[in-house]
mmCIF file of C-alpha atoms in Angstrom:
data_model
loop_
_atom_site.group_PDB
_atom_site.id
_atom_site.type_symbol
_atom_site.label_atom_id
_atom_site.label_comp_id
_atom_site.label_asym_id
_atom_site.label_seq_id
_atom_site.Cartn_x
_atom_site.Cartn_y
_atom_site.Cartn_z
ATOM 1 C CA UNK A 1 0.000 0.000 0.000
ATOM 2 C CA UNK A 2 2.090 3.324 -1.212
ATOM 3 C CA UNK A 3 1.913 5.835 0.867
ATOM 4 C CA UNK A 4 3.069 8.561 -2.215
ATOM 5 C CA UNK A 5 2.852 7.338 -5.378
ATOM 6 C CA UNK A 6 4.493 9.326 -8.665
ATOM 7 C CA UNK A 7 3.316 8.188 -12.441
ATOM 8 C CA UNK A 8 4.912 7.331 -14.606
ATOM 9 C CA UNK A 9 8.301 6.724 -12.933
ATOM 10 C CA UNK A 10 10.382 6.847 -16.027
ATOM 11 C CA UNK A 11 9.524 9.339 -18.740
ATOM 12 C CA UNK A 12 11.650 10.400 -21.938
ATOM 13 C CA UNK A 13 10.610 13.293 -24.657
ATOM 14 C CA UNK A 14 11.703 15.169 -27.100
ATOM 15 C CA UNK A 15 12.733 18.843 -26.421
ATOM 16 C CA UNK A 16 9.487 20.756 -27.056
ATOM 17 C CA UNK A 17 7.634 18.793 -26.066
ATOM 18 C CA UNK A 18 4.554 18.688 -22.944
ATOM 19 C CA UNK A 19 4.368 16.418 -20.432
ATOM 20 C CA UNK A 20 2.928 15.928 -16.850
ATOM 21 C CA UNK A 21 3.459 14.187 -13.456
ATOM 22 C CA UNK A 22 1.231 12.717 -11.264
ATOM 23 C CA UNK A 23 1.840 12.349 -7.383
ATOM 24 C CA UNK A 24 -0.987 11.169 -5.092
ATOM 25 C CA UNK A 25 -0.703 10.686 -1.460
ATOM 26 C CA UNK A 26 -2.939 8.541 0.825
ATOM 27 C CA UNK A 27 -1.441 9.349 4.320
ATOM 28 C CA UNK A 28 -3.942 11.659 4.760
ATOM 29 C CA UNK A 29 -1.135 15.052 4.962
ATOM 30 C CA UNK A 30 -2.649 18.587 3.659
ATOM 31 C CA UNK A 31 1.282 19.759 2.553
ATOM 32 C CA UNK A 32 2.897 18.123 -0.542
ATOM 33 C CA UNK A 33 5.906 19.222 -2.816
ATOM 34 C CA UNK A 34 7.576 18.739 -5.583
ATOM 35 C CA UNK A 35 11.596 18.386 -5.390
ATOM 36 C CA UNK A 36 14.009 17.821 -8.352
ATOM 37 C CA UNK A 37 17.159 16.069 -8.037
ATOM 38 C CA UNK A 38 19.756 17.448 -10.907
ATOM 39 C CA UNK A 39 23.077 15.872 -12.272
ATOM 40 C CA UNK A 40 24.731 16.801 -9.203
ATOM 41 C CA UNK A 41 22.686 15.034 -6.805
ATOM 42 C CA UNK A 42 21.255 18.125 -4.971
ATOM 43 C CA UNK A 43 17.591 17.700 -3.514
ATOM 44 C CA UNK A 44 15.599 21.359 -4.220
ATOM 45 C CA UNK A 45 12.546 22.102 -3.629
ATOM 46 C CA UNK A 46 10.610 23.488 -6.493
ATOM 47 C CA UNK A 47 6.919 23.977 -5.151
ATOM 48 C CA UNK A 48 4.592 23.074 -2.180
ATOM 49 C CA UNK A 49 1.037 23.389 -1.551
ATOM 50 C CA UNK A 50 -0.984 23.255 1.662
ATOM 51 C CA UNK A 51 -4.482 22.522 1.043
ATOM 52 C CA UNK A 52 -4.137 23.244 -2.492
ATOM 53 C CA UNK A 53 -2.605 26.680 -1.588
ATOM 54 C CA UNK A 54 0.557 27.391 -3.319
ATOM 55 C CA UNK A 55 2.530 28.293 -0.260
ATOM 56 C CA UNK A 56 6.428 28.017 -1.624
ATOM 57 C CA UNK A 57 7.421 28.722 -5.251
ATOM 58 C CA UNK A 58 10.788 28.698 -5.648
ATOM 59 C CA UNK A 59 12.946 30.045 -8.249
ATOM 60 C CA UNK A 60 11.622 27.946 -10.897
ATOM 61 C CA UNK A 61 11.171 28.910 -14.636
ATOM 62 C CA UNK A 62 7.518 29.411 -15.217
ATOM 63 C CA UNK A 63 7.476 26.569 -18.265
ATOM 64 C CA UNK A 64 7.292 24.312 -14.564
ATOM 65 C CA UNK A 65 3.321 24.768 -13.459
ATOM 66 C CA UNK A 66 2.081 22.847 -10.337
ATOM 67 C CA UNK A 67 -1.709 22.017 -10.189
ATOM 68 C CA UNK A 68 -3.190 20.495 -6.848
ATOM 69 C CA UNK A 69 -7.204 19.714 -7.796
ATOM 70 C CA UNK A 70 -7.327 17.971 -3.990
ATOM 71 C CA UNK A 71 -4.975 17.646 -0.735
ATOM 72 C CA UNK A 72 -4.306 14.090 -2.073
ATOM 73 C CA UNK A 73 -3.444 15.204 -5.416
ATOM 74 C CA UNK A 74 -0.487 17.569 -6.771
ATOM 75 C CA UNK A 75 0.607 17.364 -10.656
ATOM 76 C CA UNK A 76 3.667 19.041 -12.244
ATOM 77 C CA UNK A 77 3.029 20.312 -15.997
ATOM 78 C CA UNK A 78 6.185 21.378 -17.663
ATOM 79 C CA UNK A 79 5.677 23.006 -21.091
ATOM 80 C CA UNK A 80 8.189 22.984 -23.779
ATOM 81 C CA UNK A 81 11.013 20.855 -22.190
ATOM 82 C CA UNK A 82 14.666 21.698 -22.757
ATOM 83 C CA UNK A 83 17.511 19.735 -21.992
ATOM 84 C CA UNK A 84 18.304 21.138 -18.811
ATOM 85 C CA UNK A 85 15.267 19.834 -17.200
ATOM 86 C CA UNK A 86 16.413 16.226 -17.513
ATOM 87 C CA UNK A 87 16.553 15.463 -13.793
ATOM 88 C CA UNK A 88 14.945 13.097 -11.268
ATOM 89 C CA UNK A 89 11.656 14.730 -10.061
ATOM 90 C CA UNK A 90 10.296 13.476 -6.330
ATOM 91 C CA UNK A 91 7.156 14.022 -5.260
ATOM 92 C CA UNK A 92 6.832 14.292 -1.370
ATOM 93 C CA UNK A 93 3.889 15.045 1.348
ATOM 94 C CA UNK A 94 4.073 15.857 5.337
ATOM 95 C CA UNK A 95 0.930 17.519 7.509
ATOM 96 C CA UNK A 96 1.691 20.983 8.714
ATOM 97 C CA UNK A 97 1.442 22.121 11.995
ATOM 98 C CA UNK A 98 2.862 18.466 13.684
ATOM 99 C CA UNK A 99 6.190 18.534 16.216
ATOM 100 C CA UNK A 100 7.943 16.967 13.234
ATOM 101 C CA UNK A 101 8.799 17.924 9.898
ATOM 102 C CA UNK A 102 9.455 15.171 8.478
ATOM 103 C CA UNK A 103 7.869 14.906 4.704
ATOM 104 C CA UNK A 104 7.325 11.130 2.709
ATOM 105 C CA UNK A 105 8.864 11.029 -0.345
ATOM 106 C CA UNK A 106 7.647 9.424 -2.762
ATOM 107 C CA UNK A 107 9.826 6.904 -5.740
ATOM 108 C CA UNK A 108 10.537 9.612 -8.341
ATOM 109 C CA UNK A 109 9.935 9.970 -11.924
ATOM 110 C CA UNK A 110 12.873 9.884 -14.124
ATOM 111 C CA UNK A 111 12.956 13.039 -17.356
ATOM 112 C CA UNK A 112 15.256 12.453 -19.615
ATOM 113 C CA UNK A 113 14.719 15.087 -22.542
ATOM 114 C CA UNK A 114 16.448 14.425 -25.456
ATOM 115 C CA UNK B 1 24.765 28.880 -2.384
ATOM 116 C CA UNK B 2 25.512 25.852 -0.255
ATOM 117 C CA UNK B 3 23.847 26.204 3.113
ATOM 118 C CA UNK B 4 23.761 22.387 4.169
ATOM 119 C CA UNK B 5 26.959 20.517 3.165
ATOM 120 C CA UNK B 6 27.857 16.712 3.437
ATOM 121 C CA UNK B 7 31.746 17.278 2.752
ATOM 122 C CA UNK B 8 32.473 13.179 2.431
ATOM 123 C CA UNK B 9 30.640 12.221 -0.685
ATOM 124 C CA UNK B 10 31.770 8.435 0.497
ATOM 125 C CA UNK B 11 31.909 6.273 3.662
ATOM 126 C CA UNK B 12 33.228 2.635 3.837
ATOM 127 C CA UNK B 13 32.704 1.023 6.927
ATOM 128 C CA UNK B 14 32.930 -3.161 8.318
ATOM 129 C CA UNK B 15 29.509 -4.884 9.196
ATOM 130 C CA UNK B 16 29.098 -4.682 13.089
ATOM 131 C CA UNK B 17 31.604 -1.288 13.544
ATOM 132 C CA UNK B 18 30.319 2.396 13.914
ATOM 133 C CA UNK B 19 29.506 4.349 11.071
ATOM 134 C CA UNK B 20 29.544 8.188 11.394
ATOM 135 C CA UNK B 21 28.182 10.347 8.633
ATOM 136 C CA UNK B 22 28.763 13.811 8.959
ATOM 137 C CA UNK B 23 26.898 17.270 8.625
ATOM 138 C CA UNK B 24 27.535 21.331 8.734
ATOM 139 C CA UNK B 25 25.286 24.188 8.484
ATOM 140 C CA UNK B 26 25.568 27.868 7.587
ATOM 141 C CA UNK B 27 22.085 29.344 8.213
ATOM 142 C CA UNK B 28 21.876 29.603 12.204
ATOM 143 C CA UNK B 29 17.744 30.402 11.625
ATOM 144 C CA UNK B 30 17.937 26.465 11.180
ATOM 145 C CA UNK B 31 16.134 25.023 13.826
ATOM 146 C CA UNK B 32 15.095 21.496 12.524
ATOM 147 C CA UNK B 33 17.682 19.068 11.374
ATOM 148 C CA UNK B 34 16.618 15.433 9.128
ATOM 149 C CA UNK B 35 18.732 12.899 8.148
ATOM 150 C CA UNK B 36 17.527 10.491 5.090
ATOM 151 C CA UNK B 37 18.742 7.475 3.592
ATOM 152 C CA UNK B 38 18.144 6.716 -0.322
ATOM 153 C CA UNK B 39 18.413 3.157 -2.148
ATOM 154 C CA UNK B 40 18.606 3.959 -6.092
ATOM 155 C CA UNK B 41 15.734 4.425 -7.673
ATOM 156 C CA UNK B 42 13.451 5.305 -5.243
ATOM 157 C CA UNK B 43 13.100 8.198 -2.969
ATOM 158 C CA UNK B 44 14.443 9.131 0.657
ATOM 159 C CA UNK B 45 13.332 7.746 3.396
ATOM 160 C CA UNK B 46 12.875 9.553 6.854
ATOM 161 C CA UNK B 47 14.944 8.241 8.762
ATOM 162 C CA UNK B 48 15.506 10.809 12.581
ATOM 163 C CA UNK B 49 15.377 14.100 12.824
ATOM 164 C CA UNK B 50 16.627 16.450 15.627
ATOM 165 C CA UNK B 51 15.181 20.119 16.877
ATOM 166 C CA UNK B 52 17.556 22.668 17.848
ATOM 167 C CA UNK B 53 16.791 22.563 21.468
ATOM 168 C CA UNK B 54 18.037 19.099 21.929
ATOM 169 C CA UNK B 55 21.900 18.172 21.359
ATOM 170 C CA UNK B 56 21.128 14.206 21.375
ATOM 171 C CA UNK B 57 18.196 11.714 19.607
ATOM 172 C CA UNK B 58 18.319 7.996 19.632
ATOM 173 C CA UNK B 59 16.097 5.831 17.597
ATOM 174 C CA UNK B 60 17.255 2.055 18.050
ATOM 175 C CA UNK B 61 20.698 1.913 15.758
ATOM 176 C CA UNK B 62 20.513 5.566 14.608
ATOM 177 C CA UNK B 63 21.415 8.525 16.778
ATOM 178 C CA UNK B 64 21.924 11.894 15.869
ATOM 179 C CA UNK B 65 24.028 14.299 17.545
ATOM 180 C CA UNK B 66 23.733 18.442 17.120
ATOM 181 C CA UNK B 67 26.879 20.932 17.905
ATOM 182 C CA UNK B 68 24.561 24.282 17.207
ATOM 183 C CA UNK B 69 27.903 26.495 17.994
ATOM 184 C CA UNK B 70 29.978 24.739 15.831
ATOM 185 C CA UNK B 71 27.014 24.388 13.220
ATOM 186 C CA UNK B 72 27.556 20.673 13.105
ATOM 187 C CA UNK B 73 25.441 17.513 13.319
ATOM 188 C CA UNK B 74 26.017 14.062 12.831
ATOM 189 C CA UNK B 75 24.557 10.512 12.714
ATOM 190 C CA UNK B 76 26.008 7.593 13.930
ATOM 191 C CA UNK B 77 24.659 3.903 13.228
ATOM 192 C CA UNK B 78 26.000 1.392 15.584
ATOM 193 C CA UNK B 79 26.274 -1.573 14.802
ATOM 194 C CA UNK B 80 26.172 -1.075 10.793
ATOM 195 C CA UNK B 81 24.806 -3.478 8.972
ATOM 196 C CA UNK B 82 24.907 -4.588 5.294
ATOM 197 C CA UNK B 83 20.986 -3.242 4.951
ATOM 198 C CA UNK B 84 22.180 -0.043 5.676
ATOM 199 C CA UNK B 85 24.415 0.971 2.814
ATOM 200 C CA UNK B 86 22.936 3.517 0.543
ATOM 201 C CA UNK B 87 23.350 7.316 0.449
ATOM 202 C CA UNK B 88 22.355 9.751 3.080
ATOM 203 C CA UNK B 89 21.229 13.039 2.976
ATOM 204 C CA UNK B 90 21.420 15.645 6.359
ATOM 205 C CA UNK B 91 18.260 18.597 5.633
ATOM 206 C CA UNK B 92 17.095 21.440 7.656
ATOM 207 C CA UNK B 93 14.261 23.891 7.819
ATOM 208 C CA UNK B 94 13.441 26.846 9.310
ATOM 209 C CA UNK B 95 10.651 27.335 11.614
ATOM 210 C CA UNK B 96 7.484 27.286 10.330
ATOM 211 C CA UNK B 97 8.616 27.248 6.342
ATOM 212 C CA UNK B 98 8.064 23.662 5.797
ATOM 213 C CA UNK B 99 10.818 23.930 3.590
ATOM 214 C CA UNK B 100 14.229 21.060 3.692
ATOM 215 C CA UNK B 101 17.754 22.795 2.243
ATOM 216 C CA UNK B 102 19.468 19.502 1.794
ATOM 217 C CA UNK B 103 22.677 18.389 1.858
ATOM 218 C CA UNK B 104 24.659 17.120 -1.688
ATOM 219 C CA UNK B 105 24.340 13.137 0.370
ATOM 220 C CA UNK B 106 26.990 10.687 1.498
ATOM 221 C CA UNK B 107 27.342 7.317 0.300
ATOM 222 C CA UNK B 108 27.461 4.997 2.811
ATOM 223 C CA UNK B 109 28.939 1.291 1.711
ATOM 224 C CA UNK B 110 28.997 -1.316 4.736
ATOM 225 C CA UNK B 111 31.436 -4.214 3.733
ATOM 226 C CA UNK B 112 30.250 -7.959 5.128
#
């Protein structure tokens, strides 16, 4: 039973090109975010949404658009991918307000943009 | 702008001895500390975390250790075991910004 789940977990386009993410969470959390994890290995957040209220937007280029239609539910669109935004993208969820921080990742989803 | 750096990008350790990964900070507004462990292909794991008013948590094999004037934090799994190897990342946030800076991770191999 998957606590955050990402589709599809490997994904490769053309430069130009449109394509989405799914992430869903069933833990029940009202915060999830999207991370990407570049070439070098570094974790950054991108976006995060608390009850479908964008609540961090990072420096992010605005081809990157982040759509949450529920608590359980946050999508990333990208629109006309470039090379540069073939990365590993992770999905991850955690409920505000708790003594912890500590946010569930989910498996990732593989770009490779070619 | 690296605020959160994991300066060994590798750790070799024997089964049963003490591994000690290794953490340090810039931003003093950090007040939460996380430490993660990653198996390719699939995301971090949660694995302890530490507030800033504490210098010490233990969970079972995994205890992480805080130096807030030195800006340092550590974890240390004792005994290591085969299971464990995979690569770590130290994170921290900021009050009520939900937000992790992570580190770049440390590969962690434990040798049978």
């Amino acid at each position: 039973d998957t606590a955050v789940s990402q589709t599809p977990k490997y994904l490769v386009t053309q430069m130009g090109n449109d394509k989405s993410i799914k992430c869903e969470q069933n833990l029940g959390h009202d915060t999830m975010y999207w991370y990407k994890q570049d070439s070098k290995k570094f974790l950054k957040i991108m976006f995060s949404y608390n009850n479908k209220e964008l609540i961090i937007n990072e420096t992010v280029p605005n081809r990157f658009s982040p759509k949450s239609p529920d608590k359980a539910h946050l999508n990333l669109h990208i629109n006309s991918l470039e090379l540069g935004d073939s990365a590993v993208y992770f999905c991850a969820s955690s409920q505000f307000g708790l003594a912890g921080r500590e946010q569930y990742f989910g498996p990732g989803t593989r770009l490779t943009v070619t | 702008d690296q605020q959160v750096k994991q300066n060994s990008p590798s750790l070799s350790v024997q089964e049963g001895r003490i591994s000690i990964l290794n953490c340090d900070y810039t931003n003093s507004m950090f007040d939460y500390f996380l430490w993660y462990k990653k198996y390719p292909a699939e995301g971090p794991t949660f694995l302890i975390s530490i507030s800033s008013i504490k210098d010490k948590n233990e969970d079972g094999r995994f205890t992480v250790f805080l130096n807030k004037s030195a800006k340092h934090l550590s974890l240390h799994i004792v005994p290591s075991q085969p299971g464990d190897s995979a690569v770590y990342f130290c994170a921290a946030s900021v009050g009520s910004n939900y937000k992790l800076t992570f580190g770049k991770g440390t590969l962690l191999t434990v040798n049978p």
